[in-house]
Each structure stands twice: as C-alpha cells, then as structure tokens.
Short mmCIF file of C-alpha atoms and ligand atoms in Angstrom, two decimals:
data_model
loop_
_atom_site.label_atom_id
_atom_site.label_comp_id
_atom_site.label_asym_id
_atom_site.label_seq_id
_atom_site.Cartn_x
_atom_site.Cartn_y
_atom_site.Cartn_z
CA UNK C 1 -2.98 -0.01 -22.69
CA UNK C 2 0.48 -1.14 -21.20
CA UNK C 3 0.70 -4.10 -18.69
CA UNK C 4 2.24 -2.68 -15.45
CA UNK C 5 3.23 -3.78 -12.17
CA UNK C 6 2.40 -1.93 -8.99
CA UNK C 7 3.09 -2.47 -5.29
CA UNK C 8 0.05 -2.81 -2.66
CA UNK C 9 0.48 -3.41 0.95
CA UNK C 10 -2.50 -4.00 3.06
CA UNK C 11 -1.57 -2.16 6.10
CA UNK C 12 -1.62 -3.32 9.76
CA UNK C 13 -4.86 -1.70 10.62
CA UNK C 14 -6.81 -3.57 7.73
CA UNK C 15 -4.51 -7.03 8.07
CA UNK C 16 -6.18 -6.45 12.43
CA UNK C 17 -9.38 -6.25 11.09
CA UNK C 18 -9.50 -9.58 9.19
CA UNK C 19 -10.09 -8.36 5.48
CA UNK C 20 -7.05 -9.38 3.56
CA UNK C 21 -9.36 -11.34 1.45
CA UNK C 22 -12.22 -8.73 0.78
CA UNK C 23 -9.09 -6.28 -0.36
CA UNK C 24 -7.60 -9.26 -2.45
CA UNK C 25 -11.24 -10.08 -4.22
CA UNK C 26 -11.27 -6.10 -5.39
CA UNK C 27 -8.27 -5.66 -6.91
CA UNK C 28 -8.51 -9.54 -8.95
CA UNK C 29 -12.82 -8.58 -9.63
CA UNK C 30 -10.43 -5.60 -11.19
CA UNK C 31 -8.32 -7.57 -13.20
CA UNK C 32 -5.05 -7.06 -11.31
CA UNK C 33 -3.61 -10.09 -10.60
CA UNK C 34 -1.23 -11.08 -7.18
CA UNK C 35 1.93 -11.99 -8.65
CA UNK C 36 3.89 -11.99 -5.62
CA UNK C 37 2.84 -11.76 -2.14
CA UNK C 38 4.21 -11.99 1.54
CA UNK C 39 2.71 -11.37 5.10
CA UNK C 40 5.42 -9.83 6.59
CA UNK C 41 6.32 -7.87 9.76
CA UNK C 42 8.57 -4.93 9.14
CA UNK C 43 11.11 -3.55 11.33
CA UNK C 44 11.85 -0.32 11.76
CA UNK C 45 15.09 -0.14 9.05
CA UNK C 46 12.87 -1.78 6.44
CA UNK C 47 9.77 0.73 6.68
CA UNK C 48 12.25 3.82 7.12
CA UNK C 49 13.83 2.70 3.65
CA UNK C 50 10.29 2.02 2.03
CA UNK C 51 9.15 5.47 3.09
CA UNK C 52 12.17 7.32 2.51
CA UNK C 53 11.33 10.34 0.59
CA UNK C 54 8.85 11.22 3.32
CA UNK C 55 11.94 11.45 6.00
CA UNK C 56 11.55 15.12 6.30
CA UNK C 57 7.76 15.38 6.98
CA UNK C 58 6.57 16.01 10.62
CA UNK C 59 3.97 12.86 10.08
CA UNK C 60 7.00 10.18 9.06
CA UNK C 61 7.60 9.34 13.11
CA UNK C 62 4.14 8.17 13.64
CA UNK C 63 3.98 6.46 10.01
CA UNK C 64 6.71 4.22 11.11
CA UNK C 65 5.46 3.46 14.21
CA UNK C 66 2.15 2.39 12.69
CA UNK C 67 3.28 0.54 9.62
CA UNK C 68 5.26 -1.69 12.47
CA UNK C 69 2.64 -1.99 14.35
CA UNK C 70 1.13 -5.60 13.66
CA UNK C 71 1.54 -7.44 9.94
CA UNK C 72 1.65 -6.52 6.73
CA UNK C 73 0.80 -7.76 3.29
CA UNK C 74 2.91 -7.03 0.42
CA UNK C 75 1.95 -7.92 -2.99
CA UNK C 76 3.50 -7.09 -6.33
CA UNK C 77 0.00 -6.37 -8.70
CA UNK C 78 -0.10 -7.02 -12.92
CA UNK C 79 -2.64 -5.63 -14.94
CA UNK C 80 -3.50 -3.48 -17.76
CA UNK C 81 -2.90 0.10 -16.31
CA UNK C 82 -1.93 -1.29 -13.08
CA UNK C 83 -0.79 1.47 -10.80
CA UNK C 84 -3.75 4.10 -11.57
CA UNK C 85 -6.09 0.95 -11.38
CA UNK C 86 -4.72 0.12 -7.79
CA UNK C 87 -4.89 3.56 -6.74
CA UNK C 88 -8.50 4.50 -7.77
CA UNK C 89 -9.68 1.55 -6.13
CA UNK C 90 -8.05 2.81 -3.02
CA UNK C 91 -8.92 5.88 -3.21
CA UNK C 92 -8.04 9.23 -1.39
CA UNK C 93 -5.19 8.84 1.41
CA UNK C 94 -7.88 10.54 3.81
CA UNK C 95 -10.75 8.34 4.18
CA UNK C 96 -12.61 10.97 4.71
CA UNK C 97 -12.09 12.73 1.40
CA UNK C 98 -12.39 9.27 -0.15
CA UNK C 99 -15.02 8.14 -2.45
CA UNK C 100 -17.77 6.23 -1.89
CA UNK C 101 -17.30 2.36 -2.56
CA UNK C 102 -13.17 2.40 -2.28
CA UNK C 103 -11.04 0.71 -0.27
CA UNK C 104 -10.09 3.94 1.81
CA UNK C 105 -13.65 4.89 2.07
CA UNK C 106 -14.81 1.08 2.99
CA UNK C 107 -12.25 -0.07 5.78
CA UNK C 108 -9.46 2.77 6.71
CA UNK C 109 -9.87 4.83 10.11
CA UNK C 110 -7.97 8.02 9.35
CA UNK C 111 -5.30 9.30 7.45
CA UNK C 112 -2.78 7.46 9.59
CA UNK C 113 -4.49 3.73 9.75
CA UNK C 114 -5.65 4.14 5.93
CA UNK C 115 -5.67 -0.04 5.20
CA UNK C 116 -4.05 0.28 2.15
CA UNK C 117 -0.76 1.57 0.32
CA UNK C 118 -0.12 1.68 -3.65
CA UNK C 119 3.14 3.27 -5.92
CA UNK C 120 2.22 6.57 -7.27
CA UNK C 121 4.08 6.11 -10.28
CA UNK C 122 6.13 3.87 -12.66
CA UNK C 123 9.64 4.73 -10.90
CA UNK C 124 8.00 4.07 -7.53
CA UNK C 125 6.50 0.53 -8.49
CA UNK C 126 9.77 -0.17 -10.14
CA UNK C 127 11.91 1.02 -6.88
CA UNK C 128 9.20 -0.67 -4.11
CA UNK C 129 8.64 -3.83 -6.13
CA UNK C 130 12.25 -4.15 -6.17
CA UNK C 131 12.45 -2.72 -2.44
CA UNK C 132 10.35 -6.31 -1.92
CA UNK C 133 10.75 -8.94 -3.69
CA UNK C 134 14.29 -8.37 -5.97
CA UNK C 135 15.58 -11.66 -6.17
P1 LIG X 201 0.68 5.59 0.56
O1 LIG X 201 2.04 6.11 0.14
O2 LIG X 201 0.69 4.97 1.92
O3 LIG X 201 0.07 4.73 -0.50
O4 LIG X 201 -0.31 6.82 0.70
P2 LIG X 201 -0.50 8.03 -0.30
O5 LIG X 201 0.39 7.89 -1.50
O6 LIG X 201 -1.96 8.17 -0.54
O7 LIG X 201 -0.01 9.24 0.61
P3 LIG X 201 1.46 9.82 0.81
O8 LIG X 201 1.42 11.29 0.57
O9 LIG X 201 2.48 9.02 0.06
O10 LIG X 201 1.69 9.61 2.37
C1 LIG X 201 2.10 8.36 2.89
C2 LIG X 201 1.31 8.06 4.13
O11 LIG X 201 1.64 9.01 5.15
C3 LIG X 201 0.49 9.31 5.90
N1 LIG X 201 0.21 10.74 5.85
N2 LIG X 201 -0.13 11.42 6.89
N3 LIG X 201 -0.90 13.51 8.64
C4 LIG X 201 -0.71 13.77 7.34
O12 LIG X 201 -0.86 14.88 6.87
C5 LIG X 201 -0.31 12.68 6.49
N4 LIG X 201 -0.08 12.77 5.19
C6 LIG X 201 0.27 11.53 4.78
C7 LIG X 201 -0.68 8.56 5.33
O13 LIG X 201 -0.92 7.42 6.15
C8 LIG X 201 -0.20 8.16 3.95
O14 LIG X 201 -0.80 6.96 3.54
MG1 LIG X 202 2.47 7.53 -1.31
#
C-alpha cells in the first residue's frame, strides 16, 4: 500500500463544539498521522479558492458563509492509504446517510455543518495540501 497525504479540516461547527481532540484521536487510533496543522480563520477569498470547483452549484453561497463562520482546523494527514482512510472514517457528506460509528454520523448536524472535510482524490490532496501549507 502507498503512503499518501490527504487534507482534513475540522469544520467550524465541530471546532464550536469542543471536539478537535476526539476527531484528532480517530484519525492517529487509525494510523494517520498530523503532519501539519493550523487553527485558522478563513476569509471569504481563501474558502472561495479552496472550494472552487463547486462555484457553480446553488449550495456554494451558504458553504462559504458557513466554512467562515467561526475557526477552522487544517491538517495535512500521512498514512498508508491515506485519503480513502480519512474519508471512510468520515463518512457520508449527509450525516444522515452516514454510517454508524463515523465522524459524520458521531458529531455533524446536516449536510451543511458536517464537522469534517477530506480530498477526494490524489490531485485534490496534492492541490489543497498545497492550497495550505506550500511553503
Ligand atoms: P467535503 O468536500 O467538505 O469534504 O465534502 P464532500 O466531499 O463529502 O462533499 P462535496 O460534494 O465535495 O460537497 C462539499 C460540501 O458542500 C456541501 N454540500 N451541500 N445541499 C447540498 O446538496 C450539498 N451538497 C454538498 C456539504 O457541506 C459538503 O461537505
Ligand atoms: Mg468534497
């Protein structure tokens, strides 16, 4: 299995309701390990840019409003299979339709406040990770 890098951010509803550190604890009990990370509050530019090729979509208004809405955490994840790792243990983007035990289905309120975001794919981690933390 390849050693990948991934980009998390704990979103504003989940940083609000004080469990940074029970979403940390899951992903290292899963073997991905922070590598870089940084509470951060993002302005408008900077979350426009991150979400970018959902600029068309008739929810991308209110998903800029809420990712500004309070603090962030942004962390750059390692591990062996690290971006479908990160994403099963978030599970579905509507906590409804997520599965028992995940992070979705544990602490997110809706599809809008869902606690947690994770790169779908190799380009994305690459371009996010980058979006973050390029030196
Ligand atoms: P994320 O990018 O935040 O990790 O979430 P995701 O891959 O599971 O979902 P994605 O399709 O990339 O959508 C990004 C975020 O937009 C919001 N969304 N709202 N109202 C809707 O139909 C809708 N669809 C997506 C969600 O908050 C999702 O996390
Ligand atoms: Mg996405």
């Amino acid at each position: 299995m390849a050693i990948e890098r991934t980009l998390s951010i704990i979103k504003p509803d989940a940083v609000a309701k004080n469990v940074i550190g029970e979403i940390v604890s899951r992903f290292e009990k899963s073997g991905l390990k922070v590598v870089e990370m940084q509470l951060k509050q993002l302005t408008k530019e900077e979350a426009e840019g991150f979400y970018a090729e959902h600029k068309e979509r008739p929810f991308f208004a209110d998903l800029v409003g809420f990712m500004i809405s309070g603090p962030v955490v942004v962390q750059a994840l390692e591990g062996e299979n690290a971006i479908l790792t990160n994403r099963e243990l978030m599970g579905a983007t509507n906590p409804k339709e997520a599965a028992a035990g995940t992070i979705r289905a544990d602490f997110a309120e809706s599809i809008d406040a869902n606690a947690v975001h994770g790169s779908d794919s190799a380009e994305s981690a690459a371009r996010e990770i980058a979006y973050f933390f390029s030196k």
